[in-house]
Short mmCIF file of C-alpha atoms in Angstrom, two decimals:
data_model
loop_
_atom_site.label_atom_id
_atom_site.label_comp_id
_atom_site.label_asym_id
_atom_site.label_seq_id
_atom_site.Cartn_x
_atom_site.Cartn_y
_atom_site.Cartn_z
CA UNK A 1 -149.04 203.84 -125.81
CA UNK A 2 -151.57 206.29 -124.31
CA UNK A 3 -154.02 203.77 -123.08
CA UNK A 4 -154.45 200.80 -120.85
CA UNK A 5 -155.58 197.51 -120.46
CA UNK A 6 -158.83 196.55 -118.45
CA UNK A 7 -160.73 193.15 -117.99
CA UNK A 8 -163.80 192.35 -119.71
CA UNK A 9 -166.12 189.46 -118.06
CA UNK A 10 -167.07 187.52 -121.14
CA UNK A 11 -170.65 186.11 -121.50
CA UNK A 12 -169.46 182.69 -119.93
CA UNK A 13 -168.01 183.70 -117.05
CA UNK A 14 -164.64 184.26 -117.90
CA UNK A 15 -162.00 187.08 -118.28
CA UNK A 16 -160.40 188.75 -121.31
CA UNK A 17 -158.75 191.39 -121.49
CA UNK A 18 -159.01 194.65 -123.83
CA UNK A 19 -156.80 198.16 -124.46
CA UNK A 20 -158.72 201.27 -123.90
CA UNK A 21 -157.90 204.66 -124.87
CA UNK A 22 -160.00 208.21 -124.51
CA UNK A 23 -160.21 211.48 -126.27
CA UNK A 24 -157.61 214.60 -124.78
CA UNK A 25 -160.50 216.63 -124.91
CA UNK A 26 -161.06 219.72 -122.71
CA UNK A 27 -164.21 221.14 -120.26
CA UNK A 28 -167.36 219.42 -119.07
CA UNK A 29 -166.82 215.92 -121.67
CA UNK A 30 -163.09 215.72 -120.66
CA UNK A 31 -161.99 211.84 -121.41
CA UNK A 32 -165.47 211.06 -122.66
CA UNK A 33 -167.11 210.12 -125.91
CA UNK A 34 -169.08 208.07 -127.62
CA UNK A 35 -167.96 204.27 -127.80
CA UNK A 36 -165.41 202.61 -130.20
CA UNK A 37 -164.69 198.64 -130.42
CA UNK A 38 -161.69 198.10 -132.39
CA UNK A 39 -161.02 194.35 -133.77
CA UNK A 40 -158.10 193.39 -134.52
CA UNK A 41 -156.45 191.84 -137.50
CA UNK A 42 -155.12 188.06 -137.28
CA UNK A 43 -152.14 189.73 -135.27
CA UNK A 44 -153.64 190.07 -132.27
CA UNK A 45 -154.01 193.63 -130.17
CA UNK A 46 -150.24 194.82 -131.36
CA UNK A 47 -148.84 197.91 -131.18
CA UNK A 48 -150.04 198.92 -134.84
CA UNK A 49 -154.05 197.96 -133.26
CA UNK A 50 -152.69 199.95 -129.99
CA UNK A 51 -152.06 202.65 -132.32
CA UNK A 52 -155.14 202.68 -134.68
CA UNK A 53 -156.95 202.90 -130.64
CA UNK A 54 -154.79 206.25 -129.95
CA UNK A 55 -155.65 207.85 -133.04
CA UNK A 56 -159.34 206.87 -133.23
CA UNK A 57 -159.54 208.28 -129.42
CA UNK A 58 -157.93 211.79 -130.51
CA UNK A 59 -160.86 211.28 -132.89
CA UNK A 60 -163.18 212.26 -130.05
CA UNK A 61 -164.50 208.18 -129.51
CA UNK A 62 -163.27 206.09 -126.27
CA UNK A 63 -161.94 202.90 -127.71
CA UNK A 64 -161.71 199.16 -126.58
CA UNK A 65 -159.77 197.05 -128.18
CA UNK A 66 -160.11 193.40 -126.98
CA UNK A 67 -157.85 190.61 -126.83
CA UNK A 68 -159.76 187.91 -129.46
CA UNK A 69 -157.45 185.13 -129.56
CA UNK A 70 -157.57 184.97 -125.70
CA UNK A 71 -159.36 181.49 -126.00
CA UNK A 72 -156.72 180.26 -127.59
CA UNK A 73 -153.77 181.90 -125.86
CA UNK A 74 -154.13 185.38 -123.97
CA UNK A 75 -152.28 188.47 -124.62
CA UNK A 76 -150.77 186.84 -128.57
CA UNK A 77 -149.34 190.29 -129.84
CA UNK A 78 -147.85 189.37 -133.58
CA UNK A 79 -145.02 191.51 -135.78
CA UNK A 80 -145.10 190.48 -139.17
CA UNK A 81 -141.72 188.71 -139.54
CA UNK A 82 -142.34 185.50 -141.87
CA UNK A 83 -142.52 183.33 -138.88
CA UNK A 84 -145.36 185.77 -137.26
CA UNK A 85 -147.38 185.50 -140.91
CA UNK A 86 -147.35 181.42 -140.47
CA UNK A 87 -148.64 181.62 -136.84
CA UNK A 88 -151.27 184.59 -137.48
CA UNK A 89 -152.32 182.68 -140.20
CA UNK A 90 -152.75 179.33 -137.74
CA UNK A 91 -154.64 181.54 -135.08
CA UNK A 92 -156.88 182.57 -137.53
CA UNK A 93 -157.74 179.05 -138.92
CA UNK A 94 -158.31 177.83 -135.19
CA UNK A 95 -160.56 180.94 -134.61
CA UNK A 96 -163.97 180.14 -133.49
CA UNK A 97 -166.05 182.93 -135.32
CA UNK A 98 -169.33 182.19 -133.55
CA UNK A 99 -167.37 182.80 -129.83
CA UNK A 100 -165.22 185.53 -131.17
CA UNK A 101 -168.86 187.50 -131.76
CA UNK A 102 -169.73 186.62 -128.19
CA UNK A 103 -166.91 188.31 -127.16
CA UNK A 104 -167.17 191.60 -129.73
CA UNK A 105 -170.94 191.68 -128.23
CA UNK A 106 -170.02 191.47 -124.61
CA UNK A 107 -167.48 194.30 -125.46
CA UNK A 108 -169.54 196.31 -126.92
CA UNK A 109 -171.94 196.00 -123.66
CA UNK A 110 -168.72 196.51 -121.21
CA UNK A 111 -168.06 199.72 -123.49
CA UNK A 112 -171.54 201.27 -123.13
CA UNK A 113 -171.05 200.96 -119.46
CA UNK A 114 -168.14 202.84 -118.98
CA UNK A 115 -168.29 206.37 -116.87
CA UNK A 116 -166.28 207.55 -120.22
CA UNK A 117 -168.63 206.22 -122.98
CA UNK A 118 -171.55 208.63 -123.27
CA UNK A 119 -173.82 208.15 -126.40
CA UNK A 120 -174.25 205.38 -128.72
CA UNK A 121 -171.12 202.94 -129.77
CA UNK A 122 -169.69 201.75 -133.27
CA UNK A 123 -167.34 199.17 -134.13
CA UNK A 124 -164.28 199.19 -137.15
CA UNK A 125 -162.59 196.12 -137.91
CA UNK A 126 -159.63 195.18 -140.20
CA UNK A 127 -158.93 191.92 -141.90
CA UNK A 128 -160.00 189.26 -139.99
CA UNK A 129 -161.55 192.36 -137.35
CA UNK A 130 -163.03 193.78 -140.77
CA UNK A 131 -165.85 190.24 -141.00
CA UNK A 132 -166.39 190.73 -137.57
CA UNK A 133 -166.98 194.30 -137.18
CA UNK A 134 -169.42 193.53 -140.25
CA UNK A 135 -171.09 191.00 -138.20
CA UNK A 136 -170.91 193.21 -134.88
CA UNK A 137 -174.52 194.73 -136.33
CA UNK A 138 -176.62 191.69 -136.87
CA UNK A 139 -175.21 189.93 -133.82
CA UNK A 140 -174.34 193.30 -131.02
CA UNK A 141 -176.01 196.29 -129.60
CA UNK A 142 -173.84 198.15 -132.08
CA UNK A 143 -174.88 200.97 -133.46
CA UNK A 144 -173.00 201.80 -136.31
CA UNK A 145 -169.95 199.56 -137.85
CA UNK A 146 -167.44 199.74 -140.28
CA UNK A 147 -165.33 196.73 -142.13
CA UNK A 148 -162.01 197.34 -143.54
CA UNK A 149 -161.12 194.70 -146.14
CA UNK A 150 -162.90 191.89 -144.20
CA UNK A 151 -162.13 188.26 -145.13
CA UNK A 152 -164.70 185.72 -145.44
CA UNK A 153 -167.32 187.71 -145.66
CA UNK A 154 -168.94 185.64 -148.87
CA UNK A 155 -170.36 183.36 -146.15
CA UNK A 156 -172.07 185.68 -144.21
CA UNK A 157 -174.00 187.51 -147.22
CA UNK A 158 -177.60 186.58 -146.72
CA UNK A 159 -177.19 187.83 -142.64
CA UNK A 160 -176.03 190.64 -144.00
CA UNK A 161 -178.72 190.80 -146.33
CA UNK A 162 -181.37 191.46 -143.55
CA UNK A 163 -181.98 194.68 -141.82
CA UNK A 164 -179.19 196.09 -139.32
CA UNK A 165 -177.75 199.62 -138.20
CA UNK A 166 -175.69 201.20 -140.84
CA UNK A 167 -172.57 199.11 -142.22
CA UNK A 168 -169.85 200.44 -144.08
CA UNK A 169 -167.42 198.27 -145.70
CA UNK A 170 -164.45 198.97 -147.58
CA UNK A 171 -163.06 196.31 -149.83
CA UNK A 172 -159.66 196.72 -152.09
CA UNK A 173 -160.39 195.53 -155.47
CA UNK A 174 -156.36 193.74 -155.90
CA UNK A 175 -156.86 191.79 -152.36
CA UNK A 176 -156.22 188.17 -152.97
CA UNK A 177 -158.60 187.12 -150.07
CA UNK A 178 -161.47 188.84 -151.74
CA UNK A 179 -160.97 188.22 -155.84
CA UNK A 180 -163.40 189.52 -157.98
CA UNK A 181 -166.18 186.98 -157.53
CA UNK A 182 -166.25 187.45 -153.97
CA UNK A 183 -166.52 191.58 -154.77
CA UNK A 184 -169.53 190.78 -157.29
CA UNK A 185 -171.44 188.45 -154.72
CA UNK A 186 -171.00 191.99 -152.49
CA UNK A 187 -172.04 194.09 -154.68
CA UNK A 188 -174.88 191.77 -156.31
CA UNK A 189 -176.62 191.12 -152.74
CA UNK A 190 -175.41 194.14 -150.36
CA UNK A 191 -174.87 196.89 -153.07
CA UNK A 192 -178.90 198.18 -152.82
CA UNK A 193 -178.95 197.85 -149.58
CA UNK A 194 -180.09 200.63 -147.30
CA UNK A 195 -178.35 200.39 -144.65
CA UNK A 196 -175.20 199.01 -146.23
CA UNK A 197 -172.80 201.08 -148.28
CA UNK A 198 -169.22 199.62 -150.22
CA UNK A 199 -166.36 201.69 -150.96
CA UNK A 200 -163.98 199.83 -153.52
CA UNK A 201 -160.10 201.02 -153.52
CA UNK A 202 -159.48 200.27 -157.39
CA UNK A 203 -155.35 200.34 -156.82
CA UNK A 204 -155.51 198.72 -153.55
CA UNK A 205 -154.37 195.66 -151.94
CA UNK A 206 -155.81 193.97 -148.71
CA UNK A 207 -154.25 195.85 -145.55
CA UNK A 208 -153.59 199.10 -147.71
CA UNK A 209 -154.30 200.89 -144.75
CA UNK A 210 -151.24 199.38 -142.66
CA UNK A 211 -148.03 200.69 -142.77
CA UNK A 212 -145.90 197.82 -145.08
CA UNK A 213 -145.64 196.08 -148.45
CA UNK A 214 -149.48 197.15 -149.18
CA UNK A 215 -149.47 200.86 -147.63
CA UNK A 216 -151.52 202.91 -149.82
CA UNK A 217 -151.83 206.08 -148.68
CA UNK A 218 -154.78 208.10 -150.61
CA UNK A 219 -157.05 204.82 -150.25
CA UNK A 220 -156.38 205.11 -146.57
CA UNK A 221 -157.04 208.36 -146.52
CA UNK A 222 -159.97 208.31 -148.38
CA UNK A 223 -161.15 205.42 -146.15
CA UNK A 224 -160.56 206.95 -142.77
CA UNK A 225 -162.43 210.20 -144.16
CA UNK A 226 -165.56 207.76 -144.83
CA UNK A 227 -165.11 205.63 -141.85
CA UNK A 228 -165.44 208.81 -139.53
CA UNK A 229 -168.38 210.19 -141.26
CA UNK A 230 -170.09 207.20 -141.29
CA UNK A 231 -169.73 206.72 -137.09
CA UNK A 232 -170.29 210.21 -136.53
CA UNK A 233 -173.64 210.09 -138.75
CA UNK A 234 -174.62 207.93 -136.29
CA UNK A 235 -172.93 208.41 -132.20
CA UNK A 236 -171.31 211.61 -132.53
CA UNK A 237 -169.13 213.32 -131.88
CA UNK A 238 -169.49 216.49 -133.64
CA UNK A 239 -167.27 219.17 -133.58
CA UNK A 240 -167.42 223.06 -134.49
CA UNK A 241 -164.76 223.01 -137.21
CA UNK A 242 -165.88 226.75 -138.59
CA UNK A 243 -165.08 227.89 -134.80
CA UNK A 244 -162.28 226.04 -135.09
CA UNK A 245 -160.87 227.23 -137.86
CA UNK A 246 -161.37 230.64 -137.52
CA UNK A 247 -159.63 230.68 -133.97
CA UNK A 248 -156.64 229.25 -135.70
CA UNK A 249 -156.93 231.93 -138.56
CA UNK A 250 -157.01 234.62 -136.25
CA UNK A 251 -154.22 233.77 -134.40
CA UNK A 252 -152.20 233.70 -138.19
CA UNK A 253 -153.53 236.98 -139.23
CA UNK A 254 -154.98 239.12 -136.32
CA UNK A 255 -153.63 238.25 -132.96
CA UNK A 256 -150.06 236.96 -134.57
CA UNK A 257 -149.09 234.54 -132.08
CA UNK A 258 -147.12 231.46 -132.40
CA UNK A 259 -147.62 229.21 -129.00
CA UNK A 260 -152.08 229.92 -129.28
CA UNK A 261 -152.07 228.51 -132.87
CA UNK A 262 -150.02 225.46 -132.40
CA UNK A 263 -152.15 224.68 -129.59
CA UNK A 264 -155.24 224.52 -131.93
CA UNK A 265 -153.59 221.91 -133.98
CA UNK A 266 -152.64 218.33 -133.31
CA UNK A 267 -149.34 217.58 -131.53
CA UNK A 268 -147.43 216.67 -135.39
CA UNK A 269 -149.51 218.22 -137.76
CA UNK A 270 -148.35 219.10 -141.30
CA UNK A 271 -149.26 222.28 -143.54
CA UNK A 272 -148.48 222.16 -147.49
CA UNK A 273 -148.94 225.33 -149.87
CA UNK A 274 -149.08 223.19 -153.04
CA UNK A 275 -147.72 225.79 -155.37
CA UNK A 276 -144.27 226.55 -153.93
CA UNK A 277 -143.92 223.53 -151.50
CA UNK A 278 -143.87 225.89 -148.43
CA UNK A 279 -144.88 225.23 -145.05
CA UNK A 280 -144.11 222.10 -142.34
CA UNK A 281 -144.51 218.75 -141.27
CA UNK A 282 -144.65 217.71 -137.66
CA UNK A 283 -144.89 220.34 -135.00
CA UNK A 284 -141.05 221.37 -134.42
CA UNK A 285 -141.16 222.21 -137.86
CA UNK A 286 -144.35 223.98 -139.01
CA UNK A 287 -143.71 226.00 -135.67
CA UNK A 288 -140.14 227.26 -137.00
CA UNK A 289 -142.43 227.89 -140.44
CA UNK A 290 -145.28 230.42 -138.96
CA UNK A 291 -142.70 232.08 -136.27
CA UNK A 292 -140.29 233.37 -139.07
CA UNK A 293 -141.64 232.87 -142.67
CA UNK A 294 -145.37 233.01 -141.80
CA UNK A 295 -147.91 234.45 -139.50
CA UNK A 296 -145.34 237.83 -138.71
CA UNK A 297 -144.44 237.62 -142.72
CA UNK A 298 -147.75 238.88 -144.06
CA UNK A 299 -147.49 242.30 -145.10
CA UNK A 300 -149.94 244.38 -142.88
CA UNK A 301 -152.88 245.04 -145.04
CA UNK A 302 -153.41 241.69 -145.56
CA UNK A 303 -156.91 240.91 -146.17
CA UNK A 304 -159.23 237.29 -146.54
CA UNK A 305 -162.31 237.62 -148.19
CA UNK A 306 -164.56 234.67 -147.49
CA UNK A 307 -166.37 233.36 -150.77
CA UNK A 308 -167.98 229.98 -149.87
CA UNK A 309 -167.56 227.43 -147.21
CA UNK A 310 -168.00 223.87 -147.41
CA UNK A 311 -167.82 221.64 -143.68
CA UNK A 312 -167.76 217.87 -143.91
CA UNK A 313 -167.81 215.35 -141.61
CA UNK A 314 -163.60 215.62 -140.91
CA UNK A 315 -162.59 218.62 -142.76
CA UNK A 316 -163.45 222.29 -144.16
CA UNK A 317 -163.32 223.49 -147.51
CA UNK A 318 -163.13 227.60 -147.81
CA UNK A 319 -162.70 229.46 -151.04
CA UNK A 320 -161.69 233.15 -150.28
CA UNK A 321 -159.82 236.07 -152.10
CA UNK A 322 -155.93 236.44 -150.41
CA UNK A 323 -155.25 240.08 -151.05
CA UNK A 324 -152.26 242.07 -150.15
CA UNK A 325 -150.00 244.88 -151.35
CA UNK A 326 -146.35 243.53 -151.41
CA UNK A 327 -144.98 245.59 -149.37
CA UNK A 328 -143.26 243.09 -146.84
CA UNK A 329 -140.91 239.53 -148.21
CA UNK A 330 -144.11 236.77 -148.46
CA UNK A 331 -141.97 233.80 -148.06
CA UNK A 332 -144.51 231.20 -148.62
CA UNK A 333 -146.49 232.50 -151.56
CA UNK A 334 -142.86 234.31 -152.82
CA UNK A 335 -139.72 232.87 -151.69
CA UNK A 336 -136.65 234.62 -152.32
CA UNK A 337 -138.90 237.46 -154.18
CA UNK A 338 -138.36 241.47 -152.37
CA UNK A 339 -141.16 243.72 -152.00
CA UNK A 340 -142.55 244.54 -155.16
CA UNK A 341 -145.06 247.17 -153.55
CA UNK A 342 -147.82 245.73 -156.26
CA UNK A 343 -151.35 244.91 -154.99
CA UNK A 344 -151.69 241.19 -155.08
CA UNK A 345 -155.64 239.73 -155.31
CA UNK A 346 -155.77 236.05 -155.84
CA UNK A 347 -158.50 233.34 -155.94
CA UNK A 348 -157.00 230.75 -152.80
CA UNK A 349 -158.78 226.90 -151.94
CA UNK A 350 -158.10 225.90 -148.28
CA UNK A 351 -158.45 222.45 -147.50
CA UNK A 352 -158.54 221.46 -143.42
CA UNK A 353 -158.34 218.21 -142.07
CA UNK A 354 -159.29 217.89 -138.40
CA UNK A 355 -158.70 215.16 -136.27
CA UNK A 356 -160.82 215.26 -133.13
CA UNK A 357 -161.17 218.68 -132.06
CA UNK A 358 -157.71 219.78 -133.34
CA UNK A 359 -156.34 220.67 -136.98
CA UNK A 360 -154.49 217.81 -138.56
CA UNK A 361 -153.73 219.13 -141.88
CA UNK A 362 -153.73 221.84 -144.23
CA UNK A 363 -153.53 221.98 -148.13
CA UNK A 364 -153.37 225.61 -149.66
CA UNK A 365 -153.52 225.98 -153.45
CA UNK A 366 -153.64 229.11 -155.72
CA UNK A 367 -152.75 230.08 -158.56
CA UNK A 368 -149.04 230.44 -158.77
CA UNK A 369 -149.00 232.23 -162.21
CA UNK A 370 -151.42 234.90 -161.78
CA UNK A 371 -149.55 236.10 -158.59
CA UNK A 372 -146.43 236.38 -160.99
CA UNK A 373 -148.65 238.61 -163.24
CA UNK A 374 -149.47 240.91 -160.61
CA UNK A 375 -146.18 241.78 -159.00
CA UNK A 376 -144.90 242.21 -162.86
CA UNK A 377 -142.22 238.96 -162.82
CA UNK A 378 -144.32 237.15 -165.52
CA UNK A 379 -145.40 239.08 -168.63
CA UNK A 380 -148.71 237.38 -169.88
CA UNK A 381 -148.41 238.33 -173.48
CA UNK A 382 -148.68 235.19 -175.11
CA UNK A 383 -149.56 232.45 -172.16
CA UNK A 384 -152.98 231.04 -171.31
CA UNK A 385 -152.40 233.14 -168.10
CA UNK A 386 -154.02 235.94 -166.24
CA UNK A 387 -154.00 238.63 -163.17
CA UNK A 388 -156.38 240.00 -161.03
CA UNK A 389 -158.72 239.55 -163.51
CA UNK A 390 -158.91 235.62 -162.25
CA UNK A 391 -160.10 237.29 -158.30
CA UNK A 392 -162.32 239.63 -160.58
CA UNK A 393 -164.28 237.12 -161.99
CA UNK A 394 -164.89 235.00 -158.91
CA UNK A 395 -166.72 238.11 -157.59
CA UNK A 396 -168.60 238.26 -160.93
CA UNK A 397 -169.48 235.74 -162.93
CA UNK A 398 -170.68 237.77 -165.35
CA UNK A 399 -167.13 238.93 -166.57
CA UNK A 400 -166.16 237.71 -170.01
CA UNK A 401 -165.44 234.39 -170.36
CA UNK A 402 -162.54 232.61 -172.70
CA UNK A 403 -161.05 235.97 -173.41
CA UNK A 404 -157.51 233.46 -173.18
CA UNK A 405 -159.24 231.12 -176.05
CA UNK A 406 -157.94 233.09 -179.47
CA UNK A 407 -160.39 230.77 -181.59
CA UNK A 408 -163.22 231.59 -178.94
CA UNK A 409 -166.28 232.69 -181.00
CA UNK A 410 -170.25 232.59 -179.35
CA UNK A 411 -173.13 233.52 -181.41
CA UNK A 412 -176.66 233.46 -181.44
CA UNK A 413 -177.93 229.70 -181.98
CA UNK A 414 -179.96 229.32 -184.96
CA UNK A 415 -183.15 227.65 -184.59
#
């Protein structure tokens, strides 16, 4: 647990208390950001909600998380044992919705008073957290908010209906709590909305996006990639991920030094090269990885060409020609291959992640069988496979096309 707990005065003159984390970030903004309120799910502020606060912090937000069954017993902090499931479900059935909003609103105002909170403040939700982070922008200051799989929300459609900040709300389309006629109500009433926008998870159940039973891992993903674009759209932060990322590529290919580039990276990040499974996960790991099969592995003539760049709202997308002579054992595009001494040109997709400030991820795909063409250990006689030609006609898209298509005929269109 990075954070603490710290009391919040509610709006009738009482005291609840509430877990706040901040960003690790560096200069001038150190332990600042814009605001977070986190609601929990019907198992009060556990360690998983704890958790979800770290991680939304290294985000770049400072995050309260406040206790919202403390008017029914203070500090409740749920696992979910069988025995847990029957009380969280008895907690939530006693839960005064109306008061629990008083208390999301005067957290929201004890947030945007904090030394640490500087700009505007969203709210995310799950479950039970998920209605009232949905309800945090017709009945709050909030500026932005963002539902995950929020139950009940059927009976708060027409509110909902009427103009608000932005509201994102993601709703998985096998969750019992929210069958389909709930979805279509949703959809029917919300879906043109222009300040409202639903994201459906077609092979997701409710709470895909906790570790258990439900886990789903691309929906929750894909859900935390649309959750933090939607908050920073509206509060910030915003981060220089081109800077970023071309620190941490220098420090591969230029500089060529190990302890510099892990430190641009989050403390267990992961990096997959999808075509021969090469790289690390977790930082004991991918540092082993760059020190002896990567960043001193590259033969020295090694050379990225930038093509395009695409920079979203938690990630980068460059497209670039990898060129080298192979001259030097490239363990991660060739294991277990010697030096060939053939010039290598190849078409490569990088796909960054960042979390916060730092790189979380990395996903490196090329074109495993035109490398083997070029270094002479695939012969291409025969296969739907080609060389350099592939980097060729990135640079010019006015190469023939379909030379590998042997029933390939163009001519001139009558008419």
């Amino acid at each position: 647990m990075a954070g603490r707990f710290i009391s919040i005065k509610s709006r009738d003159g009482k005291t609840f208390q509430a877990y706040l984390a901040t960003p690790d970030n560096k200069g001038a903004s150190a332990g600042k950001g814009p605001g977070l309120v986190l609601c929990q799910e019907i198992f009060g502020v556990n360690a998983y909600i704890r958790e979800l606060a770290d991680r939304y912090a290294e985000e770049g937000y400072v995050v309260l998380a406040p206790d919202l069954f403390w008017r029914i017993e203070p500090g409740i902090e749920l696992g979910y044992s069988s025995s847990d499931w029957q009380r969280a479900f008895a907690l939530f059935q006693s839960f005064d919705v109306d008061l629990g909003m008083e208390d999301v609103g005067a957290t929201v105002d004890t947030l945007r008073a904090l030394p640490e909170c500087v700009g505007g403040v969203g709210v995310v939700g799950y479950c039970l957290g998920g209605k009232l982070a949905a309800l945090s922008v017709t009945r709050t200051s909030a500026d932005v908010a963002v539902g995950y799989y929020g139950v009940g929300l059927e009976q708060h459609v027409e509110e909902l209906a009427g103009e608000h900040p932005p509201l994102v709300l993601h709703i998985a389309e096998l969750d019992k709590y929210a069958p389909a006629e709930v979805r279509d109500a949703l959809t029917e009433r919300l879906g043109k909305h222009p300040n409202v926008t639903l994201y459906s998870y077609p092979d997701a159940d409710h709470a895909f996006a906790r570790p258990g039973d439900h886990f789903n891992r691309p929906a929750t993903q894909l859900a935390h990639q649309r959750t933090i674009a939607a908050i920073r759209n509206v509060v910030g932060p915003h981060f220089d991920f081109a800077a970023l990322w071309e620190t941490h590529c220098a420090y591969e290919f230029a500089i060529r030094e190990i302890d510099p580039l892990m430190k641009t990276m989050v403390a267990e990040p992961y990096v997959n090269h999808i075509p021969t499974m090469t790289g690390g996960v977790g930082h004991q790991q991918l540092a082993h990885f760059y020190r002896n099969h990567f960043v001193n592995s590259n033969p020295p003539d090694t050379r990225l060409i930038p093509i395009s760049r695409t920079i979203g709202a938690t990630q980068l997308v460059d497209e670039l020609l990898f060129c080298f002579t192979h001259t030097t054992p490239v363990d991660w595009m060739l294991p277990g291959v010697e030096p060939t001494g053939r010039r290598v040109e190849i078409p490569l997709v990088a796909i960054v992640r960042f979390r916060g400030d730092k790189l979380e991820h990395e996903h490196i795909y090329w074109d495993q069988a035109s490398v083997l063409v070029q270094i002479g250990l695939l012969d291409p006689k025969g296969l739907p496979v080609a060389g350099v030609e592939t980097a060729r006609k990135l640079q010019d898209e006015n190469l023939a096309s379909n030379a590998l298509m042997p029933n390939w005929s163009f001519g001139t269109r009558a008419g």
